[in-house]
Amino acid sequence: MTLSSATGIAVLSQGRAAVYEDPIGPAGVRIRERPKTEPVAGAVAVAIRASSINHLDLWLAHGAQKVTPPRVIAADGAGVVEASGDPAWRPGDEVVLYPTLCCWECEWCRSGQNVRCAKFGVIGEHSDGTACELFHIDARNVFRKPKGLSWEEAAAFPLTFLTAWRMLTTRARLQAGETVLVVGAGAGVAVAAISIAKHLGARVFATSRSELKRKRAVELGVEAAFDSTEFSKQVRQATGDGVDVVFEHVGPATLTESMRSIHMGGRIVTCGSTSGVKAEIAMPRLFWGQMDLLGSTMGNASEFEAVLKAIDNGLRPVVDSTYPLADVKAALTRLDAAEQFGKVVLSLEG
Ligand SMILES: [Zn+2]
């Protein structure tokens, strides 16, 4: 049991659940059965229809996250309210979950800056996660499911779209007509960024080592997709003097080329560093280039609501593949092989 809030509402993952038990990679995540209970006051019990996994779950499985097992994996979940300890929700309501943890009570939370809460974290890392049959969560994390989405799509968007939305709007202040380069297209957050940037009216370019993923990115609407090796030359050729914004999540392997891809006064926004935690940068490029180097992680509840509104207006997530919960090992292995384009979903239906 993990306390998710100052008010003491417990996050509980119940019924059949995908549990990280041993730090040996995908094989260390196993299906276990946990007893089901009624939600406490202020909490909602959601019968999960679909959950989705992120790179974070893979790091967890490999023992890289300093999380002591057992831990139920996954941040993203969508399902049907089974029982509610809060009058805002009734059994049968179709919902999605704001995929973060915060106290909801501190000054930052009350002023809408959940990301600055001292207890800010991600479901499935700092608490048990959504890869389970029945998930209990604070009612303030529960939002209506967008009508136009399937269960798989509803579970595919929360964490990546929340993260990419905050990066492109709040942090990088992307405007319609501006140019964006999304590196490492294929990762869930990068595919989300392509879709969101297109939705906001930007011109989008992408990079990937994989020819197949470059092709998929073009199908999703990018103007051109470049190989990851020395992509800045091609970006500058395609745009004149470079893009307005680079969307980063790869880190050391791409950062130098990313900095070479923007014009003077451009912005780089990053939410991750999958290629390593330390990067070297050419300082003169940063200051002579009048560059903004912006960090971001996840997002506020208000930004999650903005994503929901954008989905109502046509924004859509990309589902790479769907596996039954019982095949969680195969789902994690697909992420481990970096074969995916978009999100890998776990289905609890049937
Ligand atoms: Zn707080």
Coordinates of C-alpha atoms and ligand atoms in Angstrom, one line a residue:
M1 CA 0.0 0.0 0.0
T2 CA 1.3 3.5 -0.9
L3 CA -0.1 6.7 0.5
S4 CA -0.7 9.0 -2.4
S5 CA -1.8 12.1 -0.6
A6 CA -1.6 14.1 2.6
T7 CA -5.3 13.1 3.2
G8 CA -4.1 9.5 3.3
I9 CA -5.9 8.0 0.3
A10 CA -4.2 4.8 -0.6
V11 CA -3.4 3.9 -4.2
L12 CA -4.2 0.2 -4.4
S13 CA -3.7 -2.2 -7.3
Q14 CA -6.0 -5.2 -6.9
G15 CA -7.2 -8.4 -8.6
R16 CA -4.9 -9.8 -11.3
A17 CA -1.9 -7.5 -11.6
A18 CA 1.4 -7.3 -13.4
V19 CA 3.9 -7.1 -10.6
Y20 CA 7.6 -6.2 -10.8
E21 CA 9.3 -8.8 -8.6
D22 CA 12.9 -9.3 -9.8
P23 CA 15.3 -6.9 -11.4
I24 CA 16.0 -9.2 -14.4
G25 CA 14.1 -7.3 -17.2
P26 CA 10.7 -8.3 -18.6
A27 CA 10.9 -11.8 -17.1
G28 CA 10.9 -10.3 -13.6
V29 CA 7.4 -8.9 -14.1
R30 CA 4.8 -11.6 -13.2
I31 CA 1.0 -11.9 -13.0
R32 CA -0.2 -12.2 -9.4
E33 CA -3.6 -12.1 -7.7
R34 CA -4.5 -9.6 -5.0
P35 CA -7.7 -9.4 -2.9
K36 CA -10.3 -6.7 -3.8
T37 CA -11.7 -4.2 -1.4
E38 CA -14.2 -1.3 -1.4
P39 CA -12.8 2.3 -1.9
V40 CA -12.3 4.5 1.1
A41 CA -13.9 8.0 1.3
G42 CA -12.5 10.3 -1.3
A43 CA -11.2 7.4 -3.5
V44 CA -12.6 5.7 -6.6
A45 CA -12.2 2.1 -7.5
V46 CA -11.8 1.8 -11.3
A47 CA -12.2 -1.5 -13.2
I48 CA -9.3 -1.1 -15.6
R49 CA -10.1 -1.9 -19.2
A50 CA -6.7 -1.0 -20.6
S51 CA -3.4 0.1 -19.3
S52 CA -0.3 1.1 -21.2
I53 CA 3.4 0.8 -20.5
N54 CA 6.2 3.3 -20.8
H55 CA 10.0 3.2 -20.9
L56 CA 9.9 3.8 -17.2
D57 CA 8.4 0.3 -16.6
L58 CA 11.3 -1.2 -18.5
W59 CA 13.8 0.6 -16.3
L60 CA 11.9 -0.6 -13.3
A61 CA 12.0 -4.2 -14.6
H62 CA 15.8 -3.9 -15.1
G63 CA 16.2 -2.6 -11.6
A64 CA 17.4 0.8 -12.6
Q65 CA 14.8 2.9 -10.7
K66 CA 15.7 2.2 -7.0
V67 CA 12.2 0.8 -6.4
T68 CA 12.0 -2.0 -4.0
P69 CA 9.8 -4.8 -5.4
P70 CA 7.0 -5.9 -5.4
R71 CA 5.6 -3.0 -7.4
V72 CA 2.6 -3.2 -9.8
I73 CA 3.7 -1.5 -13.0
A74 CA 2.2 1.2 -15.4
A75 CA 1.1 4.8 -15.1
D76 CA -1.6 4.9 -17.7
G77 CA -5.1 3.5 -17.1
A78 CA -8.7 3.8 -18.5
G79 CA -11.7 1.9 -17.2
V80 CA -15.2 1.9 -15.6
V81 CA -15.9 3.1 -12.1
E82 CA -16.8 0.1 -10.1
A83 CA -17.4 1.8 -6.7
S84 CA -16.8 5.4 -5.5
G85 CA -16.1 6.9 -2.2
D86 CA -16.7 10.4 -3.8
P87 CA -20.1 11.7 -4.9
A88 CA -18.5 13.1 -8.1
W89 CA -18.3 9.6 -9.6
R90 CA -20.8 6.7 -10.0
P91 CA -20.5 3.1 -10.9
G92 CA -20.6 2.7 -14.7
D93 CA -18.8 6.1 -15.4
E94 CA -16.1 5.7 -18.1
V95 CA -12.9 7.4 -16.9
V96 CA -9.2 8.0 -17.6
L97 CA -6.6 8.7 -14.9
Y98 CA -4.4 11.8 -14.5
P99 CA -1.2 9.6 -14.2
T100 CA 0.7 11.5 -11.5
L101 CA 0.8 11.5 -7.7
C102 CA 0.6 14.7 -5.7
C103 CA -0.8 15.7 -2.3
W104 CA -3.6 17.9 -3.7
E105 CA -3.4 20.0 -0.5
C106 CA -0.1 22.0 -0.4
E107 CA 0.2 25.6 -1.7
W108 CA 1.5 24.4 -5.1
C109 CA -1.3 21.9 -5.6
R110 CA -3.9 24.4 -4.6
S111 CA -2.5 27.0 -7.0
G112 CA -2.6 24.4 -9.8
Q113 CA 1.2 23.8 -9.9
N114 CA 1.0 20.0 -9.2
V115 CA 4.4 19.5 -10.8
R116 CA 6.0 21.5 -8.0
C117 CA 4.4 19.5 -5.2
A118 CA 7.0 18.0 -2.8
K119 CA 5.1 14.7 -3.2
F120 CA 4.9 14.8 -7.0
G121 CA 5.6 11.5 -8.6
V122 CA 4.3 9.0 -11.2
I123 CA 1.8 6.2 -10.8
G124 CA 3.5 2.8 -11.1
E125 CA 6.9 4.1 -9.9
H126 CA 6.2 6.0 -6.7
S127 CA 3.1 3.9 -6.0
D128 CA 1.6 0.7 -7.3
G129 CA 0.4 1.1 -10.9
T130 CA -2.5 0.6 -13.3
A131 CA -1.6 -2.8 -14.8
C132 CA -4.3 -4.5 -12.7
E133 CA -8.0 -5.4 -12.7
L134 CA -9.1 -2.9 -10.0
F135 CA -7.3 0.3 -9.3
H136 CA -8.1 2.6 -6.3
I137 CA -7.0 6.2 -6.7
D138 CA -7.8 9.7 -5.2
A139 CA -11.0 11.0 -6.9
R140 CA -9.1 14.1 -8.0
N141 CA -7.0 11.9 -10.3
V142 CA -10.2 10.7 -12.1
F143 CA -11.4 12.4 -15.4
R144 CA -14.1 11.5 -17.9
K145 CA -12.9 9.3 -20.8
P146 CA -13.0 11.2 -24.1
K147 CA -16.0 9.8 -26.1
G148 CA -14.2 9.3 -29.4
L149 CA -11.5 7.0 -28.0
S150 CA -11.4 3.2 -27.8
W151 CA -10.2 1.7 -24.5
E152 CA -6.8 1.1 -26.0
E153 CA -6.5 4.7 -27.2
A154 CA -7.8 6.0 -23.8
A155 CA -5.0 4.1 -22.0
A156 CA -2.4 5.1 -24.6
F157 CA -2.4 8.9 -24.2
P158 CA -2.3 10.1 -20.5
L159 CA 1.4 10.2 -19.5
T160 CA 3.0 10.8 -22.9
F161 CA 0.4 13.4 -24.0
L162 CA 0.5 15.2 -20.7
T163 CA 4.3 15.3 -20.9
A164 CA 4.5 16.4 -24.5
W165 CA 1.7 18.9 -24.1
R166 CA 3.4 20.7 -21.2
M167 CA 6.8 20.6 -23.1
L168 CA 5.4 22.1 -26.3
T169 CA 2.9 24.6 -24.9
T170 CA 3.7 25.8 -21.3
R171 CA 7.5 25.4 -21.6
A172 CA 8.5 25.9 -25.3
R173 CA 5.5 28.2 -26.1
L174 CA 5.0 26.7 -29.5
Q175 CA 3.0 28.8 -31.9
A176 CA 1.1 27.9 -35.0
G177 CA 3.3 28.2 -38.1
E178 CA 6.5 27.6 -36.1
T179 CA 8.8 24.7 -36.9
V180 CA 9.5 21.8 -34.6
L181 CA 12.1 18.9 -34.7
V182 CA 11.1 15.8 -32.8
V183 CA 14.1 13.5 -32.2
G184 CA 13.9 9.8 -31.6
A185 CA 10.5 9.4 -33.3
G186 CA 9.0 6.1 -32.3
A187 CA 9.1 6.5 -28.5
G188 CA 5.6 7.1 -27.1
V189 CA 6.4 10.6 -26.0
A190 CA 7.9 11.6 -29.4
V191 CA 4.9 10.2 -31.3
A192 CA 2.7 12.2 -28.9
A193 CA 4.8 15.3 -29.6
I194 CA 4.4 14.9 -33.4
S195 CA 0.6 14.6 -33.1
I196 CA 0.3 17.6 -30.7
A197 CA 2.7 19.8 -32.7
K198 CA 0.6 19.1 -35.8
H199 CA -2.6 19.7 -33.9
L200 CA -1.2 23.1 -32.8
G201 CA -0.5 24.1 -36.4
A202 CA 3.3 23.7 -36.4
R203 CA 5.5 22.4 -39.2
V204 CA 7.0 19.2 -37.9
F205 CA 10.3 17.3 -38.7
A206 CA 11.5 14.2 -37.1
T207 CA 14.6 11.9 -36.7
S208 CA 14.9 8.2 -36.2
R209 CA 17.6 5.5 -36.7
S210 CA 14.9 3.2 -38.1
E211 CA 13.7 3.6 -41.7
L212 CA 10.4 2.1 -40.8
K213 CA 9.8 4.6 -38.0
R214 CA 10.8 7.5 -40.4
K215 CA 8.2 6.2 -42.8
R216 CA 5.6 6.0 -40.0
A217 CA 6.5 9.6 -38.9
V218 CA 5.9 10.9 -42.4
E219 CA 2.5 9.0 -42.5
L220 CA 1.7 10.8 -39.2
G221 CA 2.2 14.2 -40.9
V222 CA 5.9 15.2 -40.5
E223 CA 7.3 17.1 -43.5
A224 CA 10.5 15.1 -43.5
A225 CA 12.1 12.5 -41.3
F226 CA 15.9 12.2 -41.1
D227 CA 18.4 9.5 -40.1
S228 CA 19.7 10.1 -36.5
T229 CA 23.3 10.5 -37.7
E230 CA 24.3 14.2 -38.2
F231 CA 20.7 15.2 -38.8
S232 CA 21.4 19.0 -38.2
K233 CA 22.7 19.5 -41.7
Q234 CA 19.5 18.1 -43.2
V235 CA 17.3 20.0 -40.8
R236 CA 19.0 23.3 -41.7
Q237 CA 18.7 22.5 -45.4
A238 CA 15.0 21.8 -45.0
T239 CA 14.3 24.9 -42.9
G240 CA 16.7 27.5 -44.1
D241 CA 18.5 28.4 -40.8
G242 CA 17.1 25.8 -38.4
V243 CA 13.9 25.1 -36.5
D244 CA 12.2 27.1 -33.8
V245 CA 11.9 24.3 -31.3
V246 CA 13.6 20.9 -30.7
F247 CA 11.7 18.3 -28.8
E248 CA 14.3 16.2 -26.9
H249 CA 14.1 13.1 -24.8
V250 CA 17.2 11.1 -25.9
G251 CA 20.0 13.2 -24.3
P252 CA 23.7 12.8 -24.8
A253 CA 23.4 10.8 -28.1
T254 CA 21.5 13.6 -29.8
L255 CA 21.9 16.9 -27.8
T256 CA 24.8 18.3 -29.8
E257 CA 23.0 17.8 -33.1
S258 CA 19.8 19.1 -31.6
M259 CA 21.6 22.3 -30.6
R260 CA 22.9 22.6 -34.1
S261 CA 19.4 22.2 -35.5
I262 CA 17.9 25.4 -34.1
H263 CA 18.2 29.0 -35.4
M264 CA 19.4 31.8 -33.2
G265 CA 17.0 32.4 -30.3
G266 CA 15.4 28.9 -30.7
R267 CA 14.3 26.6 -27.9
I268 CA 15.2 23.1 -26.8
V269 CA 12.8 21.4 -24.5
T270 CA 13.6 18.0 -22.9
C271 CA 11.9 15.5 -20.6
G272 CA 14.4 12.7 -20.6
S273 CA 17.8 11.3 -21.4
T274 CA 17.3 7.7 -22.5
S275 CA 20.9 7.5 -23.9
G276 CA 22.6 8.4 -20.5
V277 CA 22.3 10.9 -17.7
K278 CA 25.3 13.2 -18.4
A279 CA 25.7 15.3 -21.6
E280 CA 28.4 17.6 -22.7
I281 CA 27.4 20.9 -24.4
A282 CA 29.2 23.5 -26.3
M283 CA 28.6 26.6 -24.0
P284 CA 29.2 29.2 -26.7
R285 CA 26.5 27.7 -28.8
L286 CA 24.1 28.1 -25.9
F287 CA 24.9 31.8 -25.2
W288 CA 25.9 33.0 -28.6
G289 CA 22.9 31.3 -30.0
Q290 CA 20.6 33.1 -27.5
M291 CA 19.2 29.6 -26.9
D292 CA 16.6 28.5 -24.3
L293 CA 17.4 25.1 -22.8
L294 CA 14.2 24.0 -21.0
G295 CA 13.5 21.1 -18.7
S296 CA 10.1 19.6 -18.1
T297 CA 8.5 16.6 -16.5
M298 CA 4.9 15.3 -16.7
G299 CA 2.4 18.1 -16.2
N300 CA -0.3 19.7 -14.1
A301 CA -4.0 18.6 -13.8
S302 CA -5.0 21.7 -15.8
E303 CA -2.6 20.6 -18.6
F304 CA -4.2 17.1 -18.5
E305 CA -7.6 18.8 -19.0
A306 CA -6.2 20.8 -21.9
V307 CA -5.1 17.5 -23.5
L308 CA -8.7 16.1 -23.0
K309 CA -10.1 19.2 -24.7
A310 CA -7.7 18.8 -27.6
I311 CA -8.7 15.1 -28.0
D312 CA -12.4 16.2 -28.1
N313 CA -11.2 18.5 -31.0
G314 CA -9.6 15.6 -32.9
L315 CA -6.2 14.9 -31.4
R316 CA -5.5 11.2 -31.4
P317 CA -2.9 8.9 -29.8
V318 CA -1.1 6.2 -31.8
V319 CA -1.4 2.6 -30.5
D320 CA 1.5 0.5 -31.6
S321 CA 0.3 -2.8 -30.3
T322 CA -2.0 -4.4 -27.7
Y323 CA -1.3 -7.4 -25.5
P324 CA -3.5 -9.2 -23.0
L325 CA -2.4 -8.5 -19.4
A326 CA -1.1 -12.1 -19.2
D327 CA 1.4 -11.3 -22.0
V328 CA 3.0 -8.4 -20.1
K329 CA 6.4 -10.0 -20.6
A330 CA 6.0 -9.9 -24.4
A331 CA 4.8 -6.3 -24.2
L332 CA 7.9 -5.2 -22.2
T333 CA 10.1 -7.1 -24.5
R334 CA 8.7 -5.2 -27.5
L335 CA 9.7 -1.9 -25.7
D336 CA 13.1 -3.4 -24.8
A337 CA 13.8 -4.1 -28.5
A338 CA 12.8 -0.5 -29.3
E339 CA 10.5 -1.8 -32.1
Q340 CA 7.5 0.2 -31.2
F341 CA 6.0 3.3 -32.9
G342 CA 3.6 4.8 -30.4
K343 CA 2.2 3.1 -27.3
V344 CA 2.2 -0.5 -26.2
V345 CA -1.1 -1.3 -24.5
L346 CA -2.1 -4.0 -22.0
S347 CA -5.8 -5.0 -22.4
L348 CA -7.8 -6.3 -19.5
E349 CA -10.9 -7.0 -21.6
G350 CA -12.1 -10.6 -22.2
Ligands
ZN1 ZN 1.0 19.1 -3.1

